[in-house]
């Protein structure tokens, strides 16, 4: 055999080998012979005992931590309400809400709970609505079972199998319109052993609003579908309005005390670069994984993170989307006001003392 012929045979063999691998992958017959990764867990719903009605909370507050050590049936009653509220000073908007607030009511359950959702659409509303809960294992996340016309109530049940912080939102067509009008919120599925104790917990959720009028244009503003498609919001805000976490509405803390923020991003389009000016996140919890010493955490549309830190210096700590024009020009700005004694060795004005001073 000539060298050229041998080379043709070699290339032909390589091609046949690649084809065989591809065929096996497409046909599902590929078998990996290297180190095996951990298998996807098999989750079996727990037996539950008792029943309780969930205590919901409006932002920026959250219900108290769960203290029971067993799974139970938790009944969650959510009302859909369409209402006009202030989006910015002098600017009104017709919000679609879960529970009358943007974001919607905060839901807190324990891993293993059977969660029974009762979704009621207020009789005076104009639109059908439903709910898609990202913590649900099942088609549509509950949306297919909860198409709720005005004046009706829908019910479905799911097992809270995955610990973590999850977004819920309306998924009626057109889905983006319902979300853009404020229909999103957070549900916390606490791990069975609970979360570590902290001194303060707050609920913060980012969202975008696409108004016909330009940013700051007064009066009742209508939704602009083309701006939403183009991803050109007039407002990017925390908790449904410009200034919702500023001034008298600022979050409160004390030096030396730990703070936990449950932070979500309703979207519908933009990724949030969440940052608190003046601190480093000691912990960022994503599901059951934890990162430490984080300056800014990315939160995708439809995603959520738990951030924890301990301020040691009194003053105002600014919450921002560090895509920074959103913060200072479109409204993604909040405040944590911290009181108490300072720790000069951590932060102070002037030069550091010389050795021996």
CSV table of C-alpha atoms in Angstrom, one decimal:
chain,number,residue,atom,x,y,z
A,1,UNK,CA,0.0,0.0,0.0
A,2,UNK,CA,1.4,3.4,-0.9
A,3,UNK,CA,1.8,6.1,1.7
A,4,UNK,CA,-1.0,8.2,0.1
A,5,UNK,CA,-3.4,5.2,0.1
A,6,UNK,CA,-2.5,4.5,3.8
A,7,UNK,CA,-3.3,8.1,4.6
A,8,UNK,CA,-6.7,7.9,2.9
A,9,UNK,CA,-7.4,4.7,4.9
A,10,UNK,CA,-6.4,6.5,8.1
A,11,UNK,CA,-8.7,9.5,7.4
A,12,UNK,CA,-11.5,7.2,6.4
A,13,UNK,CA,-11.2,5.3,9.7
A,14,UNK,CA,-11.3,8.5,11.7
A,15,UNK,CA,-14.4,9.6,9.8
A,16,UNK,CA,-16.1,6.3,10.5
A,17,UNK,CA,-15.2,6.5,14.1
A,18,UNK,CA,-16.6,10.1,14.4
A,19,UNK,CA,-19.8,9.0,12.6
A,20,UNK,CA,-20.2,6.1,15.0
A,21,UNK,CA,-19.9,8.4,18.0
A,22,UNK,CA,-22.3,10.9,16.6
A,23,UNK,CA,-24.8,8.1,15.7
A,24,UNK,CA,-24.5,6.7,19.2
A,25,UNK,CA,-25.1,10.2,20.7
A,26,UNK,CA,-28.1,10.9,18.5
A,27,UNK,CA,-29.5,7.4,19.1
A,28,UNK,CA,-29.0,7.6,22.9
A,29,UNK,CA,-26.7,4.6,22.9
A,30,UNK,CA,-23.5,6.5,23.9
A,31,UNK,CA,-21.9,5.1,27.0
A,32,UNK,CA,-19.3,7.3,28.8
A,33,UNK,CA,-16.4,5.1,30.0
A,34,UNK,CA,-14.7,7.8,32.0
A,35,UNK,CA,-15.3,8.9,35.7
A,36,UNK,CA,-19.1,9.0,36.3
A,37,UNK,CA,-20.7,12.1,37.7
A,38,UNK,CA,-23.2,11.8,40.5
A,39,UNK,CA,-26.6,10.6,39.3
A,40,UNK,CA,-29.5,12.9,39.2
A,41,UNK,CA,-31.3,12.4,42.5
A,42,UNK,CA,-34.6,10.5,42.7
A,43,UNK,CA,-36.9,12.7,44.7
A,44,UNK,CA,-39.8,11.1,46.5
A,45,UNK,CA,-42.5,13.3,48.1
A,46,UNK,CA,-42.5,13.2,51.9
A,47,UNK,CA,-45.5,12.1,54.0
A,48,UNK,CA,-46.9,15.3,55.5
A,49,UNK,CA,-48.8,15.8,58.7
A,50,UNK,CA,-51.2,18.6,59.6
A,51,UNK,CA,-52.1,21.7,57.7
A,52,UNK,CA,-51.4,25.4,58.0
A,53,UNK,CA,-52.3,28.5,56.1
A,54,UNK,CA,-49.3,30.4,54.9
A,55,UNK,CA,-48.5,33.7,56.3
A,56,UNK,CA,-47.7,36.0,53.4
A,57,UNK,CA,-45.9,39.3,53.5
A,58,UNK,CA,-45.7,42.4,51.3
A,59,UNK,CA,-42.3,43.7,50.2
A,60,UNK,CA,-39.9,44.6,51.6
A,61,UNK,CA,-40.8,42.3,54.5
A,62,UNK,CA,-40.7,38.5,54.7
A,63,UNK,CA,-42.5,36.0,57.0
A,64,UNK,CA,-40.7,34.7,60.0
A,65,UNK,CA,-38.5,31.7,59.6
A,66,UNK,CA,-40.1,28.2,59.8
A,67,UNK,CA,-39.4,26.5,63.1
A,68,UNK,CA,-41.2,23.1,62.6
A,69,UNK,CA,-39.0,20.1,61.8
A,70,UNK,CA,-41.6,18.1,59.7
A,71,UNK,CA,-43.4,18.5,56.4
A,72,UNK,CA,-46.9,19.7,56.3
A,73,UNK,CA,-49.6,20.9,53.9
A,74,UNK,CA,-49.4,24.6,53.4
A,75,UNK,CA,-52.3,26.5,51.9
A,76,UNK,CA,-51.3,29.6,50.0
A,77,UNK,CA,-54.1,32.1,49.1
A,78,UNK,CA,-53.0,34.6,46.5
A,79,UNK,CA,-55.3,37.2,45.0
A,80,UNK,CA,-54.7,38.8,41.6
A,81,UNK,CA,-55.5,42.5,41.7
A,82,UNK,CA,-55.3,45.0,38.9
A,83,UNK,CA,-54.8,48.5,40.3
A,84,UNK,CA,-53.4,51.9,39.6
A,85,UNK,CA,-50.4,52.9,41.7
A,86,UNK,CA,-47.5,55.3,41.6
A,87,UNK,CA,-44.6,54.2,39.4
A,88,UNK,CA,-42.6,57.4,40.0
A,89,UNK,CA,-43.4,60.9,41.4
A,90,UNK,CA,-46.3,62.2,39.4
A,91,UNK,CA,-46.4,59.0,37.2
A,92,UNK,CA,-49.2,56.5,37.6
A,93,UNK,CA,-49.5,53.0,36.1
A,94,UNK,CA,-52.1,50.3,35.9
A,95,UNK,CA,-50.2,47.4,37.6
A,96,UNK,CA,-51.3,43.8,37.5
A,97,UNK,CA,-50.3,42.2,40.8
A,98,UNK,CA,-50.2,39.2,43.0
A,99,UNK,CA,-51.7,40.4,46.3
A,100,UNK,CA,-51.9,44.1,45.5
A,101,UNK,CA,-48.1,44.8,45.5
A,102,UNK,CA,-45.2,44.7,43.1
A,103,UNK,CA,-43.5,42.3,43.6
A,104,UNK,CA,-46.2,40.0,44.8
A,105,UNK,CA,-46.6,38.5,48.3
A,106,UNK,CA,-43.6,36.7,49.6
A,107,UNK,CA,-44.3,33.0,50.2
A,108,UNK,CA,-42.2,30.9,52.7
A,109,UNK,CA,-42.4,27.1,52.9
A,110,UNK,CA,-40.2,24.2,54.0
A,111,UNK,CA,-38.6,21.6,51.8
A,112,UNK,CA,-40.9,18.6,51.6
A,113,UNK,CA,-44.1,20.6,52.2
A,114,UNK,CA,-47.2,20.0,50.1
A,115,UNK,CA,-48.1,23.4,48.9
A,116,UNK,CA,-51.7,24.1,47.9
A,117,UNK,CA,-52.0,27.3,45.8
A,118,UNK,CA,-55.4,29.0,45.7
A,119,UNK,CA,-55.3,31.7,43.0
A,120,UNK,CA,-58.2,34.1,43.0
A,121,UNK,CA,-58.8,36.6,40.2
A,122,UNK,CA,-60.7,39.7,41.6
A,123,UNK,CA,-64.1,40.1,40.0
A,124,UNK,CA,-63.5,43.7,38.9
A,125,UNK,CA,-60.4,42.7,36.9
A,126,UNK,CA,-60.4,42.6,33.1
A,127,UNK,CA,-57.9,39.9,32.3
A,128,UNK,CA,-57.5,36.1,32.9
A,129,UNK,CA,-54.4,35.3,34.8
A,130,UNK,CA,-52.5,32.2,36.1
A,131,UNK,CA,-49.3,31.4,38.0
A,132,UNK,CA,-46.0,29.7,37.0
A,133,UNK,CA,-43.9,28.9,40.1
A,134,UNK,CA,-40.3,28.0,39.3
A,135,UNK,CA,-40.1,25.8,42.4
A,136,UNK,CA,-42.7,23.4,40.8
A,137,UNK,CA,-41.7,20.1,39.2
A,138,UNK,CA,-44.4,19.7,36.6
A,139,UNK,CA,-45.4,21.1,33.1
A,140,UNK,CA,-46.0,24.8,33.2
A,141,UNK,CA,-45.1,25.2,36.8
A,142,UNK,CA,-48.8,25.4,37.7
A,143,UNK,CA,-49.7,27.7,34.8
A,144,UNK,CA,-51.8,25.0,32.9
A,145,UNK,CA,-53.8,24.3,36.0
A,146,UNK,CA,-54.5,27.9,37.0
A,147,UNK,CA,-56.0,29.8,34.1
A,148,UNK,CA,-58.3,31.9,36.2
A,149,UNK,CA,-61.0,34.2,34.8
A,150,UNK,CA,-62.2,37.3,36.6
A,151,UNK,CA,-64.3,36.3,39.6
A,152,UNK,CA,-62.9,32.7,39.7
A,153,UNK,CA,-60.5,30.8,41.9
A,154,UNK,CA,-58.2,28.0,40.7
A,155,UNK,CA,-56.3,25.4,42.9
A,156,UNK,CA,-53.3,23.2,42.4
A,157,UNK,CA,-50.8,21.4,44.7
A,158,UNK,CA,-47.1,20.7,44.3
A,159,UNK,CA,-44.4,19.2,46.4
A,160,UNK,CA,-41.7,21.6,47.4
A,161,UNK,CA,-38.8,19.2,46.7
A,162,UNK,CA,-36.0,21.7,45.9
A,163,UNK,CA,-34.7,24.0,48.5
A,164,UNK,CA,-33.9,27.6,47.3
A,165,UNK,CA,-35.3,30.9,46.4
A,166,UNK,CA,-37.6,30.9,43.3
A,167,UNK,CA,-39.5,33.3,41.1
A,168,UNK,CA,-43.2,33.0,40.4
A,169,UNK,CA,-45.0,34.9,37.7
A,170,UNK,CA,-48.0,35.0,35.5
A,171,UNK,CA,-47.7,33.0,32.3
A,172,UNK,CA,-50.9,33.9,30.5
A,173,UNK,CA,-50.3,34.9,26.8
A,174,UNK,CA,-48.8,37.3,26.0
A,175,UNK,CA,-46.5,36.2,28.9
A,176,UNK,CA,-44.2,39.2,28.6
A,177,UNK,CA,-47.0,41.7,29.0
A,178,UNK,CA,-48.3,40.2,32.2
A,179,UNK,CA,-44.8,40.1,33.7
A,180,UNK,CA,-44.0,43.6,32.5
A,181,UNK,CA,-47.1,44.9,34.2
A,182,UNK,CA,-45.8,43.6,37.6
A,183,UNK,CA,-47.0,40.0,37.9
A,184,UNK,CA,-44.0,38.4,39.7
A,185,UNK,CA,-42.8,37.5,43.2
A,186,UNK,CA,-40.7,35.2,45.2
A,187,UNK,CA,-41.2,31.9,47.0
A,188,UNK,CA,-38.6,30.6,49.5
A,189,UNK,CA,-38.3,26.9,50.0
A,190,UNK,CA,-36.3,26.6,53.2
A,191,UNK,CA,-33.9,23.7,53.6
A,192,UNK,CA,-35.1,21.1,56.0
A,193,UNK,CA,-32.6,22.3,58.6
A,194,UNK,CA,-33.5,25.9,57.9
A,195,UNK,CA,-31.2,28.8,57.0
A,196,UNK,CA,-28.6,30.2,59.4
A,197,UNK,CA,-30.1,32.8,61.8
A,198,UNK,CA,-29.6,36.4,60.9
A,199,UNK,CA,-30.8,39.7,62.5
A,200,UNK,CA,-32.6,41.2,59.5
A,201,UNK,CA,-34.3,39.8,56.4
A,202,UNK,CA,-35.7,41.8,53.5
A,203,UNK,CA,-37.4,41.2,50.2
A,204,UNK,CA,-36.1,43.1,47.1
A,205,UNK,CA,-37.1,42.4,43.5
A,206,UNK,CA,-36.1,44.2,40.3
A,207,UNK,CA,-38.3,44.8,37.4
A,208,UNK,CA,-38.7,46.9,34.2
A,209,UNK,CA,-41.5,49.1,33.0
A,210,UNK,CA,-42.1,50.1,29.4
A,211,UNK,CA,-44.3,53.2,29.3
A,212,UNK,CA,-45.6,55.2,26.4
A,213,UNK,CA,-44.4,58.4,27.9
A,214,UNK,CA,-40.7,59.1,28.5
A,215,UNK,CA,-39.1,58.6,31.9
A,216,UNK,CA,-40.6,61.2,34.3
A,217,UNK,CA,-43.5,62.2,32.0
A,218,UNK,CA,-46.4,62.8,34.4
A,219,UNK,CA,-49.9,61.2,34.4
A,220,UNK,CA,-51.3,57.7,33.9
A,221,UNK,CA,-48.9,55.9,31.6
A,222,UNK,CA,-49.9,53.0,29.2
A,223,UNK,CA,-47.8,50.0,28.4
A,224,UNK,CA,-45.7,50.2,25.2
A,225,UNK,CA,-45.4,46.9,23.5
A,226,UNK,CA,-42.7,47.9,21.0
A,227,UNK,CA,-40.4,49.2,23.7
A,228,UNK,CA,-40.8,45.9,25.5
A,229,UNK,CA,-39.8,44.0,22.3
A,230,UNK,CA,-36.9,46.3,21.8
A,231,UNK,CA,-35.9,45.9,25.5
A,232,UNK,CA,-35.9,49.7,26.0
A,233,UNK,CA,-37.5,50.3,29.4
A,234,UNK,CA,-38.2,53.8,30.7
A,235,UNK,CA,-37.9,52.5,34.3
A,236,UNK,CA,-35.8,49.9,36.0
A,237,UNK,CA,-36.8,49.8,39.6
A,238,UNK,CA,-36.7,47.9,42.9
A,239,UNK,CA,-40.1,46.8,44.4
A,240,UNK,CA,-42.3,48.3,41.7
A,241,UNK,CA,-41.5,52.0,41.9
A,242,UNK,CA,-38.9,54.7,41.8
A,243,UNK,CA,-37.9,55.5,45.4
A,244,UNK,CA,-39.6,52.4,46.9
A,245,UNK,CA,-36.6,51.8,49.2
A,246,UNK,CA,-35.4,55.4,49.8
A,247,UNK,CA,-36.0,57.9,52.5
A,248,UNK,CA,-38.5,56.8,55.1
A,249,UNK,CA,-38.9,53.5,53.1
A,250,UNK,CA,-35.2,52.6,53.4
A,251,UNK,CA,-34.3,49.3,54.8
A,252,UNK,CA,-33.0,49.4,58.4
A,253,UNK,CA,-30.0,47.7,60.1
A,254,UNK,CA,-27.5,48.1,62.9
A,255,UNK,CA,-23.7,47.8,63.0
A,256,UNK,CA,-22.6,44.4,63.9
A,257,UNK,CA,-25.9,42.8,62.9
A,258,UNK,CA,-26.3,40.5,60.0
A,259,UNK,CA,-28.5,41.3,57.0
A,260,UNK,CA,-30.1,38.9,54.6
A,261,UNK,CA,-31.6,40.1,51.3
A,262,UNK,CA,-33.9,37.9,49.2
A,263,UNK,CA,-33.2,39.4,45.8
A,264,UNK,CA,-35.2,38.5,42.7
A,265,UNK,CA,-35.4,39.7,39.1
A,266,UNK,CA,-38.8,39.7,37.5
A,267,UNK,CA,-37.5,41.1,34.3
A,268,UNK,CA,-39.0,40.5,31.8
A,269,UNK,CA,-35.9,41.2,29.8
A,270,UNK,CA,-32.8,42.5,31.6
A,271,UNK,CA,-30.1,40.8,33.7
A,272,UNK,CA,-29.5,42.5,37.0
A,273,UNK,CA,-25.9,43.2,38.3
A,274,UNK,CA,-26.9,43.5,41.9
A,275,UNK,CA,-24.5,45.3,44.2
A,276,UNK,CA,-24.7,47.1,47.6
A,277,UNK,CA,-22.3,50.1,47.6
A,278,UNK,CA,-20.1,50.0,50.7
A,279,UNK,CA,-20.1,46.3,51.5
A,280,UNK,CA,-19.0,42.9,50.3
A,281,UNK,CA,-21.4,40.0,50.4
A,282,UNK,CA,-20.2,37.5,52.9
A,283,UNK,CA,-22.5,34.8,51.4
A,284,UNK,CA,-24.4,34.5,48.1
A,285,UNK,CA,-26.7,31.6,48.2
A,286,UNK,CA,-28.0,30.1,44.9
A,287,UNK,CA,-30.1,27.1,45.7
A,288,UNK,CA,-28.0,25.0,48.2
A,289,UNK,CA,-24.6,26.3,46.9
A,290,UNK,CA,-22.9,29.2,48.6
A,291,UNK,CA,-20.2,31.6,47.3
A,292,UNK,CA,-18.2,33.9,49.7
A,293,UNK,CA,-16.7,37.4,49.4
A,294,UNK,CA,-18.8,38.5,46.4
A,295,UNK,CA,-18.8,42.1,45.2
A,296,UNK,CA,-21.6,42.0,42.6
A,297,UNK,CA,-23.9,39.1,41.7
A,298,UNK,CA,-25.6,38.5,38.4
A,299,UNK,CA,-29.3,37.7,38.7
A,300,UNK,CA,-31.0,36.7,35.4
A,301,UNK,CA,-34.5,37.6,34.5
A,302,UNK,CA,-36.6,35.0,36.2
A,303,UNK,CA,-33.8,34.3,38.8
A,304,UNK,CA,-33.1,35.0,42.4
A,305,UNK,CA,-30.2,35.0,44.9
A,306,UNK,CA,-29.9,35.3,48.7
A,307,UNK,CA,-27.2,37.7,49.8
A,308,UNK,CA,-25.9,38.1,53.3
A,309,UNK,CA,-23.5,40.6,55.0
A,310,UNK,CA,-22.8,42.3,58.3
A,311,UNK,CA,-22.3,46.1,58.2
A,312,UNK,CA,-19.7,47.3,60.7
A,313,UNK,CA,-19.9,51.0,60.0
A,314,UNK,CA,-22.9,53.3,60.4
A,315,UNK,CA,-24.3,55.1,57.4
A,316,UNK,CA,-26.3,54.6,54.2
A,317,UNK,CA,-25.5,51.6,52.0
A,318,UNK,CA,-26.9,52.0,48.4
A,319,UNK,CA,-28.5,49.1,46.6
A,320,UNK,CA,-28.1,49.3,42.9
A,321,UNK,CA,-28.2,47.5,39.6
A,322,UNK,CA,-24.5,48.1,38.7
A,323,UNK,CA,-25.5,48.5,35.1
A,324,UNK,CA,-25.2,51.9,36.5
A,325,UNK,CA,-27.3,54.1,34.3
A,326,UNK,CA,-30.3,52.0,35.4
A,327,UNK,CA,-29.6,53.0,39.0
A,328,UNK,CA,-29.1,56.7,38.7
A,329,UNK,CA,-31.2,57.4,35.6
A,330,UNK,CA,-34.0,54.8,35.6
A,331,UNK,CA,-34.7,54.1,39.2
A,332,UNK,CA,-32.9,50.9,40.2
A,333,UNK,CA,-31.8,52.4,43.5
A,334,UNK,CA,-32.5,51.6,47.2
A,335,UNK,CA,-31.0,52.2,50.6
A,336,UNK,CA,-30.0,50.3,53.7
A,337,UNK,CA,-29.8,52.8,56.6
A,338,UNK,CA,-27.4,51.4,59.3
A,339,UNK,CA,-27.2,52.9,62.8
A,340,UNK,CA,-25.0,52.1,65.8
A,341,UNK,CA,-21.3,52.3,66.8
A,342,UNK,CA,-18.6,52.4,64.2
A,343,UNK,CA,-15.5,50.2,63.9
A,344,UNK,CA,-12.7,52.7,63.2
A,345,UNK,CA,-10.2,50.0,62.3
A,346,UNK,CA,-12.6,48.9,59.5
A,347,UNK,CA,-13.3,52.3,58.0
A,348,UNK,CA,-12.5,55.9,58.9
A,349,UNK,CA,-11.4,59.2,57.5
A,350,UNK,CA,-7.8,60.4,57.6
A,351,UNK,CA,-4.5,58.5,57.6
A,352,UNK,CA,-3.8,55.3,59.5
A,353,UNK,CA,-1.9,55.8,62.8
A,354,UNK,CA,1.8,55.3,62.7
A,355,UNK,CA,3.3,52.3,64.4
A,356,UNK,CA,3.4,52.8,68.2
A,357,UNK,CA,0.7,55.5,68.1
